[in-house]
Tab-separated table of C-alpha atoms in Angstrom:
chain	number	residue	atom	x	y	z
A	555	UNK	CA	-15.633	-14.991	36.059
A	556	UNK	CA	-11.811	-13.921	35.403
A	557	UNK	CA	-11.518	-12.708	31.824
A	558	UNK	CA	-8.001	-12.238	30.533
A	559	UNK	CA	-8.075	-9.137	28.238
A	560	UNK	CA	-5.617	-9.873	26.261
A	561	UNK	CA	-6.867	-13.556	25.027
A	562	UNK	CA	-9.679	-11.180	23.878
A	563	UNK	CA	-7.547	-10.220	21.746
A	564	UNK	CA	-5.678	-12.907	20.241
A	565	UNK	CA	-10.088	-14.440	19.513
A	566	UNK	CA	-10.010	-10.317	17.552
A	567	UNK	CA	-7.190	-11.619	15.431
A	568	UNK	CA	-8.192	-15.230	14.836
A	569	UNK	CA	-11.133	-13.452	13.064
A	570	UNK	CA	-9.526	-10.502	11.204
A	571	UNK	CA	-7.398	-13.194	9.676
A	572	UNK	CA	-10.436	-15.932	9.477
A	573	UNK	CA	-8.207	-18.762	11.032
A	574	UNK	CA	-6.124	-19.765	13.808
A	575	UNK	CA	-2.398	-20.158	11.141
A	576	UNK	CA	-3.265	-16.360	9.430
A	577	UNK	CA	-3.431	-14.912	13.194
A	578	UNK	CA	0.143	-16.357	14.591
A	579	UNK	CA	1.837	-14.434	11.811
A	580	UNK	CA	-0.620	-10.643	13.668
A	581	UNK	CA	0.222	-11.812	17.014
A	582	UNK	CA	4.136	-12.598	16.811
A	583	UNK	CA	3.262	-15.688	18.111
A	584	UNK	CA	3.614	-19.591	16.625
A	585	UNK	CA	-0.051	-21.133	15.662
A	586	UNK	CA	0.246	-23.241	18.870
A	587	UNK	CA	0.819	-20.669	20.741
A	588	UNK	CA	-2.435	-19.165	19.902
A	589	UNK	CA	-4.130	-22.032	19.401
A	590	UNK	CA	-3.837	-22.638	23.424
A	591	UNK	CA	-4.402	-19.410	24.145
A	592	UNK	CA	-7.857	-19.729	22.802
A	593	UNK	CA	-8.168	-22.652	24.492
A	594	UNK	CA	-8.089	-21.025	27.670
A	595	UNK	CA	-10.308	-18.315	27.230
A	596	UNK	CA	-12.682	-21.043	25.910
A	597	UNK	CA	-12.098	-22.648	30.296
A	598	UNK	CA	-12.519	-18.959	31.084
A	599	UNK	CA	-15.651	-18.044	29.506
A	600	UNK	CA	-16.992	-22.123	29.880
A	601	UNK	CA	-18.123	-21.980	26.291
A	602	UNK	CA	-16.615	-22.417	23.347
A	603	UNK	CA	-15.659	-19.788	21.345
A	604	UNK	CA	-14.614	-21.242	17.805
A	605	UNK	CA	-16.550	-24.094	15.760
A	606	UNK	CA	-13.448	-26.204	13.919
A	607	UNK	CA	-14.121	-28.089	11.013
A	608	UNK	CA	-12.778	-30.107	7.854
A	609	UNK	CA	-12.313	-26.043	6.381
A	610	UNK	CA	-11.066	-24.165	9.536
A	611	UNK	CA	-12.223	-22.101	12.691
A	612	UNK	CA	-15.680	-20.106	12.727
A	613	UNK	CA	-16.302	-18.148	15.578
A	614	UNK	CA	-19.667	-18.772	17.567
A	615	UNK	CA	-21.618	-16.051	18.775
A	616	UNK	CA	-20.267	-16.479	22.569
A	617	UNK	CA	-16.910	-16.246	20.107
A	618	UNK	CA	-18.608	-12.987	18.254
A	619	UNK	CA	-19.669	-10.961	21.206
A	620	UNK	CA	-15.922	-11.870	23.165
A	621	UNK	CA	-14.277	-11.507	19.355
A	622	UNK	CA	-16.680	-7.368	19.408
A	623	UNK	CA	-15.494	-6.880	22.390
A	624	UNK	CA	-11.730	-6.671	21.659
A	625	UNK	CA	-11.993	-4.649	19.079
A	626	UNK	CA	-13.293	-2.297	21.525
A	627	UNK	CA	-10.372	-2.555	24.457
A	628	UNK	CA	-7.716	-2.469	20.668
A	629	UNK	CA	-9.016	1.081	20.266
A	630	UNK	CA	-9.121	1.589	23.983
A	631	UNK	CA	-5.801	0.564	24.082
A	632	UNK	CA	-4.627	2.988	21.258
A	633	UNK	CA	-7.063	6.526	22.768
A	634	UNK	CA	-4.920	4.921	25.161
A	635	UNK	CA	-1.385	4.974	22.978
A	636	UNK	CA	-2.082	8.564	21.715
A	637	UNK	CA	-3.772	10.343	25.262
A	638	UNK	CA	-0.067	9.195	27.023
A	639	UNK	CA	1.911	10.352	23.520
A	640	UNK	CA	0.416	13.758	23.924
A	641	UNK	CA	1.942	13.775	27.648
A	642	UNK	CA	5.117	12.511	26.383
A	643	UNK	CA	6.272	13.271	23.893
A	644	UNK	CA	7.123	9.965	22.014
A	645	UNK	CA	5.370	7.623	19.883
A	646	UNK	CA	7.249	4.061	19.988
A	647	UNK	CA	5.982	0.955	18.336
A	648	UNK	CA	5.709	-1.109	15.030
A	649	UNK	CA	5.203	0.345	11.476
A	650	UNK	CA	4.471	-2.424	9.107
A	651	UNK	CA	4.336	-0.114	5.055
A	652	UNK	CA	3.805	-1.721	2.286
A	653	UNK	CA	4.241	-0.142	-1.118
A	654	UNK	CA	5.174	-0.518	-4.862
A	655	UNK	CA	8.906	-0.367	-5.788
A	656	UNK	CA	9.336	3.210	-7.253
A	657	UNK	CA	7.152	4.757	-4.238
A	658	UNK	CA	9.738	2.613	-1.242
A	659	UNK	CA	13.093	4.805	-3.646
A	660	UNK	CA	11.486	7.831	-3.427
A	661	UNK	CA	8.748	7.866	-0.307
A	662	UNK	CA	9.185	5.447	2.109
A	663	UNK	CA	13.262	5.836	2.507
A	664	UNK	CA	12.808	9.859	3.533
A	665	UNK	CA	9.687	8.996	5.478
A	666	UNK	CA	12.212	6.305	7.842
A	667	UNK	CA	14.577	8.097	7.515
A	668	UNK	CA	13.033	11.722	9.251
A	669	UNK	CA	11.440	8.898	11.411
A	670	UNK	CA	14.608	7.522	12.400
A	671	UNK	CA	15.905	11.263	13.019
A	672	UNK	CA	12.344	12.705	15.026
A	673	UNK	CA	10.971	9.582	16.242
A	674	UNK	CA	13.330	6.689	17.098
A	675	UNK	CA	11.570	4.527	18.562
A	676	UNK	CA	9.689	3.297	15.696
A	677	UNK	CA	10.156	-0.066	14.263
A	678	UNK	CA	9.200	0.749	10.632
A	679	UNK	CA	9.088	-2.873	8.756
A	680	UNK	CA	8.965	-2.498	5.087
A	681	UNK	CA	7.300	-4.414	2.146
A	682	UNK	CA	7.460	-5.191	-0.938
A	683	UNK	CA	3.073	-5.230	-1.929
A	684	UNK	CA	-0.272	-3.748	-3.290
A	685	UNK	CA	-3.226	-4.194	-4.751
A	686	UNK	CA	-5.350	-6.055	-3.376
A	687	UNK	CA	-3.271	-8.222	-1.478
A	688	UNK	CA	-2.084	-5.350	-0.267
A	689	UNK	CA	-5.192	-4.018	1.183
A	690	UNK	CA	-6.238	-7.352	2.162
A	691	UNK	CA	-2.850	-7.749	4.962
A	692	UNK	CA	-4.359	-3.980	5.844
A	693	UNK	CA	-8.008	-5.086	6.722
A	694	UNK	CA	-6.933	-7.692	8.319
A	695	UNK	CA	-4.623	-5.727	10.657
A	696	UNK	CA	-0.375	-7.070	9.319
A	697	UNK	CA	0.551	-4.332	7.251
A	698	UNK	CA	-0.591	-0.729	9.084
A	699	UNK	CA	-0.215	1.784	6.109
A	700	UNK	CA	-1.141	0.544	2.691
A	701	UNK	CA	0.688	3.625	-0.092
A	702	UNK	CA	-1.873	3.176	-3.365
A	703	UNK	CA	-1.073	3.533	-6.918
A	704	UNK	CA	-4.705	3.325	-8.335
A	705	UNK	CA	-6.853	4.983	-10.467
A	706	UNK	CA	-9.295	6.994	-8.376
A	707	UNK	CA	-12.240	4.414	-7.177
A	708	UNK	CA	-10.137	1.255	-8.375
A	709	UNK	CA	-9.330	-0.354	-5.235
A	710	UNK	CA	-11.394	-0.130	-2.761
A	711	UNK	CA	-12.257	1.940	0.786
A	712	UNK	CA	-12.429	-0.520	3.142
A	713	UNK	CA	-14.547	-0.074	6.011
A	714	UNK	CA	-12.652	1.178	9.284
A	715	UNK	CA	-9.327	2.718	7.270
A	716	UNK	CA	-8.781	6.154	5.740
A	717	UNK	CA	-6.960	7.865	3.527
A	718	UNK	CA	-3.778	10.717	2.880
A	719	UNK	CA	-3.265	12.531	-0.428
A	720	UNK	CA	0.281	12.180	-1.108
A	721	UNK	CA	0.859	13.044	-4.328
A	722	UNK	CA	-0.168	13.800	-7.980
A	723	UNK	CA	2.237	12.280	-10.449
A	724	UNK	CA	1.490	13.136	-13.928
A	725	UNK	CA	1.854	10.355	-17.042
A	726	UNK	CA	5.534	10.968	-19.546
A	727	UNK	CA	5.992	9.289	-22.907
A	728	UNK	CA	9.973	8.423	-22.907
A	729	UNK	CA	11.477	7.831	-25.994
A	730	UNK	CA	15.230	5.755	-27.580
A	731	UNK	CA	17.287	8.923	-28.436
A	732	UNK	CA	17.488	7.210	-30.922
A	733	UNK	CA	14.564	7.657	-32.775
A	734	UNK	CA	16.406	11.291	-33.385
A	735	UNK	CA	13.321	12.582	-33.912
A	736	UNK	CA	10.719	14.488	-31.838
A	737	UNK	CA	6.457	13.635	-31.942
A	738	UNK	CA	4.246	16.031	-31.426
A	739	UNK	CA	1.213	14.459	-30.043
A	740	UNK	CA	0.668	10.553	-29.398
A	741	UNK	CA	-0.901	9.815	-32.713
A	742	UNK	CA	2.232	10.279	-34.118
A	743	UNK	CA	3.873	7.174	-32.337
A	744	UNK	CA	0.967	4.944	-33.413
A	745	UNK	CA	3.315	3.116	-35.499
A	746	UNK	CA	6.168	2.197	-33.318
A	747	UNK	CA	6.518	-0.283	-30.110
A	748	UNK	CA	5.570	0.718	-27.185
A	749	UNK	CA	6.608	-1.425	-24.079
A	750	UNK	CA	3.628	-1.894	-22.253
A	751	UNK	CA	2.518	-2.413	-18.552
A	752	UNK	CA	1.316	-6.255	-17.881
A	753	UNK	CA	-2.273	-5.854	-18.448
A	754	UNK	CA	-4.867	-4.461	-15.724
A	755	UNK	CA	-1.800	-2.519	-14.176
A	756	UNK	CA	-2.052	1.317	-13.820
A	757	UNK	CA	-0.131	2.456	-16.703
A	758	UNK	CA	-1.575	-0.329	-19.211
A	759	UNK	CA	-4.928	1.414	-18.884
A	760	UNK	CA	-3.274	4.354	-19.185
A	761	UNK	CA	-1.340	3.871	-22.563
A	762	UNK	CA	-4.190	1.893	-23.893
A	763	UNK	CA	-7.086	5.528	-22.203
A	764	UNK	CA	-5.541	7.106	-24.464
A	765	UNK	CA	-4.297	5.188	-26.899
A	766	UNK	CA	-7.562	5.244	-27.891
A	767	UNK	CA	-7.723	8.956	-27.118
A	768	UNK	CA	-6.237	9.467	-30.472
A	769	UNK	CA	-7.293	6.787	-32.235
A	770	UNK	CA	-4.575	3.673	-32.801
A	771	UNK	CA	-3.904	0.371	-30.783
A	772	UNK	CA	-0.343	0.800	-29.028
A	773	UNK	CA	1.974	-1.584	-30.650
A	774	UNK	CA	3.293	-3.944	-27.716
A	775	UNK	CA	6.473	-4.693	-29.010
A	776	UNK	CA	7.988	-5.231	-24.665
A	777	UNK	CA	5.702	-6.117	-21.373
A	778	UNK	CA	6.713	-5.169	-18.420
A	779	UNK	CA	6.036	-3.642	-15.205
A	780	UNK	CA	9.179	-2.727	-13.150
A	781	UNK	CA	10.066	0.942	-14.786
A	782	UNK	CA	14.023	0.752	-14.854
A	783	UNK	CA	13.761	-1.866	-16.961
A	784	UNK	CA	11.521	-0.127	-18.312
A	785	UNK	CA	13.794	2.415	-19.097
A	786	UNK	CA	16.695	-0.112	-20.057
A	787	UNK	CA	14.394	-1.404	-22.942
A	788	UNK	CA	13.865	2.526	-23.813
A	789	UNK	CA	17.409	3.071	-23.436
A	790	UNK	CA	17.996	-0.042	-25.761
A	791	UNK	CA	16.128	1.575	-28.592
A	792	UNK	CA	13.637	-1.272	-28.237
A	793	UNK	CA	10.204	1.088	-27.534
A	794	UNK	CA	7.938	4.613	-26.497
A	795	UNK	CA	6.470	3.833	-22.926
A	796	UNK	CA	4.652	5.598	-20.655
A	797	UNK	CA	5.244	6.101	-17.216
A	798	UNK	CA	4.709	8.510	-14.249
A	799	UNK	CA	6.600	11.174	-13.505
A	800	UNK	CA	8.197	9.066	-10.281
A	801	UNK	CA	9.739	6.657	-11.777
A	802	UNK	CA	12.288	9.878	-13.751
A	803	UNK	CA	12.726	11.442	-10.273
A	804	UNK	CA	16.348	9.793	-9.760
A	805	UNK	CA	17.162	10.910	-14.348
A	806	UNK	CA	16.619	8.628	-17.337
A	807	UNK	CA	19.042	6.178	-18.230
A	808	UNK	CA	21.277	7.262	-21.736
A	809	UNK	CA	20.414	6.250	-24.594
A	810	UNK	CA	16.310	7.241	-23.557
A	811	UNK	CA	14.557	11.644	-23.633
A	812	UNK	CA	11.128	11.559	-21.796
A	813	UNK	CA	8.635	13.652	-24.213
A	814	UNK	CA	7.667	17.143	-24.095
A	815	UNK	CA	4.172	15.757	-24.119
A	816	UNK	CA	1.246	17.400	-22.061
A	817	UNK	CA	-2.777	15.836	-21.220
A	818	UNK	CA	-1.705	12.233	-20.699
A	819	UNK	CA	-3.331	12.569	-17.252
A	820	UNK	CA	-1.765	10.602	-13.890
A	821	UNK	CA	-2.106	8.858	-11.240
A	822	UNK	CA	-2.986	9.744	-7.189
A	823	UNK	CA	-0.394	7.556	-4.708
A	824	UNK	CA	-1.862	7.956	-1.171
A	825	UNK	CA	-1.701	6.518	1.981
A	826	UNK	CA	-3.909	4.018	3.050
A	827	UNK	CA	-4.376	3.433	7.261
A	828	UNK	CA	-5.757	0.700	9.253
A	829	UNK	CA	-8.133	4.269	11.802
A	830	UNK	CA	-10.333	3.485	15.430
A	831	UNK	CA	-12.639	6.156	16.655
A	832	UNK	CA	-11.046	8.902	17.247
A	833	UNK	CA	-8.262	8.357	13.946
A	834	UNK	CA	-4.493	5.827	13.278
A	835	UNK	CA	-2.272	4.765	16.387
A	836	UNK	CA	-0.134	7.456	17.082
A	837	UNK	CA	2.298	5.257	15.355
A	838	UNK	CA	0.906	5.537	11.964
A	839	UNK	CA	-0.988	8.917	12.594
A	840	UNK	CA	4.027	10.338	12.594
A	841	UNK	CA	4.563	7.555	9.985
A	842	UNK	CA	1.111	9.161	7.226
A	843	UNK	CA	2.884	12.144	8.631
A	844	UNK	CA	5.857	11.567	7.691
A	845	UNK	CA	5.686	9.774	3.939
A	846	UNK	CA	3.529	13.257	3.416
A	847	UNK	CA	6.366	15.368	3.329
A	848	UNK	CA	8.452	13.239	1.410
A	849	UNK	CA	5.475	13.748	-1.087
A	850	UNK	CA	5.536	17.480	-0.325
A	851	UNK	CA	9.122	17.565	-1.332
A	852	UNK	CA	8.905	15.285	-4.487
A	853	UNK	CA	6.334	17.585	-5.480
A	854	UNK	CA	8.007	19.627	-7.705
A	855	UNK	CA	10.786	17.468	-9.180
A	856	UNK	CA	7.176	15.480	-10.349
A	857	UNK	CA	6.221	18.602	-11.330
A	858	UNK	CA	9.177	19.783	-13.728
A	859	UNK	CA	9.724	18.466	-15.967
A	860	UNK	CA	12.298	16.837	-17.970
A	861	UNK	CA	14.681	17.147	-20.443
A	862	UNK	CA	13.320	16.470	-23.736
A	863	UNK	CA	14.568	14.994	-27.024
Protein backbone atom coordinates (compact mmCIF):
# COMPACT_ATOMS: atom_id res chain seq x y z
CA UNK A 1 0.00 0.00 0.00
CA UNK A 2 1.48 3.32 -1.12
CA UNK A 3 0.14 6.40 0.70
CA UNK A 4 0.98 9.87 -0.55
CA UNK A 5 1.84 11.90 2.59
CA UNK A 6 0.58 15.06 0.91
CA UNK A 7 -2.92 13.58 0.95
CA UNK A 8 -2.60 12.90 4.67
CA UNK A 9 -1.99 16.62 5.13
CA UNK A 10 -5.17 17.29 3.15
CA UNK A 11 -7.10 14.93 5.42
CA UNK A 12 -5.61 16.57 8.51
CA UNK A 13 -6.78 19.97 7.23
CA UNK A 14 -10.30 18.61 6.69
CA UNK A 15 -10.26 17.27 10.25
CA UNK A 16 -9.05 20.58 11.67
CA UNK A 17 -11.48 22.73 9.73
CA UNK A 18 -14.43 20.41 10.07
CA UNK A 19 -15.20 20.01 6.38
CA UNK A 20 -13.95 19.94 2.81
CA UNK A 21 -15.05 23.47 1.87
CA UNK A 22 -13.62 24.93 5.09
CA UNK A 23 -10.28 23.19 4.51
CA UNK A 24 -9.89 24.48 0.95
CA UNK A 25 -8.63 28.03 1.82
CA UNK A 26 -6.13 26.60 4.31
CA UNK A 27 -4.71 24.33 1.60
CA UNK A 28 -4.93 26.96 -1.16
CA UNK A 29 -7.08 24.55 -3.17
CA UNK A 30 -10.63 24.54 -4.46
CA UNK A 31 -13.17 22.38 -2.58
CA UNK A 32 -13.33 20.16 -5.68
CA UNK A 33 -9.57 19.62 -5.57
CA UNK A 34 -9.74 18.75 -1.87
CA UNK A 35 -12.49 16.20 -2.58
CA UNK A 36 -10.39 14.69 -5.34
CA UNK A 37 -7.39 14.34 -3.01
CA UNK A 38 -9.55 12.64 -0.37
CA UNK A 39 -11.04 10.28 -2.96
CA UNK A 40 -7.56 9.36 -4.17
CA UNK A 41 -6.44 8.73 -0.58
CA UNK A 42 -9.41 6.40 -0.08
CA UNK A 43 -8.42 4.47 -3.20
CA UNK A 44 -4.86 4.20 -1.91
CA UNK A 45 -5.84 2.80 1.50
CA UNK A 46 -8.88 0.84 0.31
CA UNK A 47 -11.20 2.17 2.99
CA UNK A 48 -13.37 5.26 3.50
CA UNK A 49 -11.77 8.04 5.54
CA UNK A 50 -14.84 10.29 5.64
CA UNK A 51 -18.47 9.66 6.43
CA UNK A 52 -20.45 11.91 4.11
CA UNK A 53 -23.85 12.82 5.50
CA UNK A 54 -26.51 15.48 4.88
CA UNK A 55 -25.08 17.60 7.72
CA UNK A 56 -21.48 17.42 6.55
CA UNK A 57 -18.56 15.07 6.87
CA UNK A 58 -17.02 13.28 9.83
CA UNK A 59 -13.90 11.14 9.98
CA UNK A 60 -14.17 7.38 10.09
CA UNK A 61 -12.00 5.44 12.50
CA UNK A 62 -9.46 4.93 9.71
CA UNK A 63 -9.70 8.60 8.86
CA UNK A 64 -8.91 9.60 12.44
CA UNK A 65 -5.80 7.39 12.46
CA UNK A 66 -4.61 8.79 9.14
CA UNK A 67 -5.32 12.40 10.16
CA UNK A 68 -3.23 11.88 13.29
CA UNK A 69 -0.42 10.59 11.08
CA UNK A 70 -0.80 13.70 8.93
CA UNK A 71 -0.45 15.87 12.02
CA UNK A 72 2.76 14.07 13.01
CA UNK A 73 4.12 14.51 9.49
CA UNK A 74 3.37 18.24 9.64
CA UNK A 75 5.22 18.48 12.96
CA UNK A 76 8.25 16.68 11.49
CA UNK A 77 8.21 18.99 8.47
CA UNK A 78 8.17 21.99 10.81
CA UNK A 79 11.21 20.60 12.61
CA UNK A 80 12.94 20.03 9.26
CA UNK A 81 12.28 23.65 8.26
CA UNK A 82 13.71 24.78 11.61
CA UNK A 83 16.86 22.72 11.08
CA UNK A 84 17.37 24.05 7.56
CA UNK A 85 16.80 27.62 8.73
CA UNK A 86 19.42 27.14 11.43
CA UNK A 87 21.90 25.83 8.87
CA UNK A 88 21.28 28.44 6.18
CA UNK A 89 20.11 31.44 8.18
CA UNK A 90 17.24 31.82 5.72
CA UNK A 91 13.62 31.87 6.85
CA UNK A 92 10.86 31.74 4.28
CA UNK A 93 7.16 31.13 3.87
CA UNK A 94 3.75 32.74 4.39
CA UNK A 95 2.62 34.00 7.79
CA UNK A 96 -0.90 35.26 8.51
CA UNK A 97 -1.21 37.73 11.42
CA UNK A 98 -4.63 38.49 12.89
CA UNK A 99 -4.99 41.64 14.97
CA UNK A 100 -7.27 44.55 15.83
CA UNK A 101 -6.77 48.02 14.24
CA UNK A 102 -4.69 49.66 16.99
CA UNK A 103 -2.30 46.73 17.13
CA UNK A 104 -2.07 46.63 13.34
CA UNK A 105 -1.05 50.30 13.24
CA UNK A 106 1.49 50.29 16.08
CA UNK A 107 2.78 46.71 16.29
CA UNK A 108 2.06 44.75 13.13
CA UNK A 109 3.12 47.40 10.61
CA UNK A 110 6.54 47.98 12.26
CA UNK A 111 7.00 44.21 12.56
CA UNK A 112 6.18 43.64 8.89
CA UNK A 113 8.67 46.35 7.90
CA UNK A 114 11.35 44.69 10.02
CA UNK A 115 10.59 41.30 8.46
CA UNK A 116 10.90 42.77 4.97
CA UNK A 117 14.36 44.06 5.83
CA UNK A 118 15.66 41.06 7.77
CA UNK A 119 13.75 38.13 6.24
CA UNK A 120 12.61 39.13 2.75
CA UNK A 121 11.59 35.56 1.90
CA UNK A 122 8.77 35.71 4.47
CA UNK A 123 5.38 36.57 2.97
CA UNK A 124 3.25 38.22 5.70
CA UNK A 125 -0.50 38.61 5.38
CA UNK A 126 -2.41 40.87 7.80
CA UNK A 127 -5.99 40.06 8.74
CA UNK A 128 -8.18 42.40 10.81
CA UNK A 129 -9.82 39.92 13.16
CA UNK A 130 -10.10 39.51 16.92
CA UNK A 131 -11.84 37.67 19.72
CA UNK A 132 -13.40 34.24 19.48
CA UNK A 133 -13.55 34.25 15.67
CA UNK A 134 -9.81 34.98 15.46
CA UNK A 135 -9.08 32.28 18.02
CA UNK A 136 -11.04 29.78 15.95
CA UNK A 137 -9.04 30.69 12.85
CA UNK A 138 -5.80 30.25 14.82
CA UNK A 139 -6.68 26.82 16.13
CA UNK A 140 -7.92 25.59 12.75
CA UNK A 141 -4.89 26.82 10.85
CA UNK A 142 -5.97 29.85 8.82
CA UNK A 143 -4.17 32.26 11.16
CA UNK A 144 -0.55 31.73 12.30
CA UNK A 145 -0.22 34.54 14.86
CA UNK A 146 -3.04 36.22 16.80
CA UNK A 147 -2.58 39.46 18.73
CA UNK A 148 -5.00 39.43 21.64
CA UNK A 149 -5.94 42.37 23.86
CA UNK A 150 -8.27 40.55 26.21
CA UNK A 151 -8.02 40.90 29.93
CA UNK A 152 -6.17 37.94 31.48
CA UNK A 153 -8.29 34.81 31.36
CA UNK A 154 -10.88 36.18 28.89
CA UNK A 155 -9.77 34.01 25.98
CA UNK A 156 -8.80 30.39 26.65
CA UNK A 157 -5.33 29.09 25.83
CA UNK A 158 -6.05 26.25 23.40
CA UNK A 159 -3.94 23.12 23.41
CA UNK A 160 -1.12 23.31 20.89
CA UNK A 161 -0.68 27.07 21.21
CA UNK A 162 1.64 29.39 23.12
CA UNK A 163 1.40 33.05 24.10
CA UNK A 164 4.14 35.68 24.32
CA UNK A 165 3.65 39.00 26.11
CA UNK A 166 4.01 42.05 23.87
CA UNK A 167 2.86 45.11 25.79
CA UNK A 168 1.20 46.33 28.98
CA UNK A 169 -1.17 49.08 27.85
CA UNK A 170 -2.61 51.28 30.65
CA UNK A 171 -5.99 52.97 30.32
CA UNK A 172 -6.35 56.76 30.08
CA UNK A 173 -9.39 58.99 30.47
CA UNK A 174 -9.78 61.50 27.65
CA UNK A 175 -12.08 64.54 27.90
CA UNK A 176 -13.06 67.46 25.64
CA UNK A 177 -10.91 70.54 26.14
CA UNK A 178 -14.13 72.57 25.79
CA UNK A 179 -15.14 71.41 29.26
CA UNK A 180 -12.31 73.61 30.59
CA UNK A 181 -11.84 71.65 33.80
CA UNK A 182 -9.50 69.01 35.09
CA UNK A 183 -11.15 66.13 36.98
CA UNK A 184 -9.42 65.24 40.23
CA UNK A 185 -10.91 61.75 40.20
CA UNK A 186 -13.17 59.55 38.13
CA UNK A 187 -16.16 60.45 40.32
CA UNK A 188 -15.85 64.05 39.07
CA UNK A 189 -17.10 62.74 35.71
CA UNK A 190 -20.09 60.89 37.16
CA UNK A 191 -22.61 63.38 35.78
CA UNK A 192 -20.96 63.77 32.38
CA UNK A 193 -21.74 61.90 29.15
CA UNK A 194 -19.43 59.08 28.09
CA UNK A 195 -18.48 57.49 24.80
CA UNK A 196 -18.51 53.79 25.68
CA UNK A 197 -17.51 50.60 23.91
CA UNK A 198 -20.07 47.97 22.87
CA UNK A 199 -21.21 45.50 25.55
CA UNK A 200 -18.60 42.82 26.05
CA UNK A 201 -15.69 44.91 24.76
CA UNK A 202 -12.61 45.24 26.95
CA UNK A 203 -12.97 49.01 27.42
CA UNK A 204 -16.66 48.68 28.30
CA UNK A 205 -15.88 46.09 30.96
CA UNK A 206 -13.05 48.24 32.31
CA UNK A 207 -15.19 51.39 32.48
CA UNK A 208 -18.02 49.53 34.21
CA UNK A 209 -15.56 48.11 36.72
CA UNK A 210 -14.02 51.51 37.47
CA UNK A 211 -17.42 53.19 37.75
CA UNK A 212 -18.55 50.56 40.26
CA UNK A 213 -15.41 51.18 42.29
CA UNK A 214 -16.16 54.93 42.35
CA UNK A 215 -19.87 54.58 43.02
CA UNK A 216 -21.54 55.75 39.82
CA UNK A 217 -23.05 54.46 36.60
CA UNK A 218 -21.60 55.96 33.38
CA UNK A 219 -24.05 57.92 31.24
CA UNK A 220 -23.57 56.09 27.93
CA UNK A 221 -24.33 58.90 25.51
CA UNK A 222 -22.61 57.28 22.51
CA UNK A 223 -21.35 53.79 21.72
CA UNK A 224 -18.31 53.25 19.52
CA UNK A 225 -15.65 50.56 19.21
CA UNK A 226 -12.85 52.02 17.05
CA UNK A 227 -10.64 54.46 18.93
CA UNK A 228 -10.13 57.07 16.17
CA UNK A 229 -13.90 57.48 16.07
CA UNK A 230 -14.06 57.59 19.88
CA UNK A 231 -11.44 60.34 20.00
CA UNK A 232 -13.25 62.30 17.28
CA UNK A 233 -16.42 62.25 19.38
CA UNK A 234 -14.49 63.40 22.44
CA UNK A 235 -12.88 66.22 20.43
CA UNK A 236 -16.35 67.31 19.31
CA UNK A 237 -17.27 67.80 22.97
CA UNK A 238 -19.72 64.90 23.08
CA UNK A 239 -18.32 63.06 26.08
CA UNK A 240 -15.42 61.58 28.00
CA UNK A 241 -13.92 58.20 27.12
CA UNK A 242 -11.72 55.49 28.56
CA UNK A 243 -9.11 54.43 26.00
CA UNK A 244 -5.87 52.43 26.10
CA UNK A 245 -2.68 54.48 25.92
CA UNK A 246 -1.68 52.77 22.67
CA UNK A 247 -4.66 54.46 21.00
CA UNK A 248 -3.04 57.81 21.86
CA UNK A 249 0.41 56.94 20.49
CA UNK A 250 -0.33 58.86 17.29
CA UNK A 251 -1.39 61.96 19.23
CA UNK A 252 -4.75 63.44 20.17
CA UNK A 253 -7.03 65.36 17.81
CA UNK A 254 -7.55 69.07 18.56
CA UNK A 255 -10.29 69.41 21.11
CA UNK A 256 -9.38 66.30 23.13
CA UNK A 257 -6.94 65.93 25.99
CA UNK A 258 -5.90 63.11 28.31
CA UNK A 259 -6.36 63.57 32.03
CA UNK A 260 -3.77 62.69 34.61
CA UNK A 261 -6.03 60.19 36.34
CA UNK A 262 -4.14 57.07 37.38
CA UNK A 263 -4.82 53.60 38.81
CA UNK A 264 -7.22 52.82 35.97
CA UNK A 265 -5.81 49.41 35.14
CA UNK A 266 -5.01 48.39 31.59
CA UNK A 267 -5.04 45.69 28.99
CA UNK A 268 -2.32 43.23 28.11
CA UNK A 269 -1.37 42.54 24.51
CA UNK A 270 0.03 39.15 23.66
CA UNK A 271 0.92 37.18 20.54
CA UNK A 272 -0.68 33.74 20.47
CA UNK A 273 0.61 31.20 17.97
CA UNK A 274 0.46 27.52 17.20
CA UNK A 275 3.39 25.46 18.41
CA UNK A 276 4.46 21.90 17.78
CA UNK A 277 6.48 19.67 20.08
CA UNK A 278 9.68 21.58 19.47
CA UNK A 279 8.13 25.04 19.23
CA UNK A 280 6.86 27.38 16.53
CA UNK A 281 7.78 27.16 12.89
CA UNK A 282 10.77 29.35 11.87
CA UNK A 283 8.58 31.86 10.01
CA UNK A 284 6.23 32.21 12.98
CA UNK A 285 9.14 32.43 15.43
CA UNK A 286 10.81 35.37 13.67
CA UNK A 287 7.42 37.07 13.23
CA UNK A 288 6.75 36.86 16.96
CA UNK A 289 10.26 38.19 17.64
CA UNK A 290 9.55 41.17 15.36
CA UNK A 291 6.26 41.84 17.17
CA UNK A 292 8.05 41.74 20.53
CA UNK A 293 10.58 44.29 19.25
CA UNK A 294 7.73 46.53 18.09
CA UNK A 295 6.16 46.23 21.55
CA UNK A 296 9.42 47.26 23.23
CA UNK A 297 9.76 50.24 20.87
CA UNK A 298 6.28 51.58 21.63
CA UNK A 299 6.39 50.93 25.39
CA UNK A 300 8.07 54.27 26.28
CA UNK A 301 5.37 56.11 24.32
CA UNK A 302 2.59 54.17 25.99
CA UNK A 303 3.97 54.54 29.51
CA UNK A 304 5.19 58.10 29.08
CA UNK A 305 1.75 59.62 29.41
CA UNK A 306 0.29 62.54 27.48
CA UNK A 307 -0.41 66.15 28.26
CA UNK A 308 -3.29 66.91 30.60
CA UNK A 309 -5.89 69.56 29.72
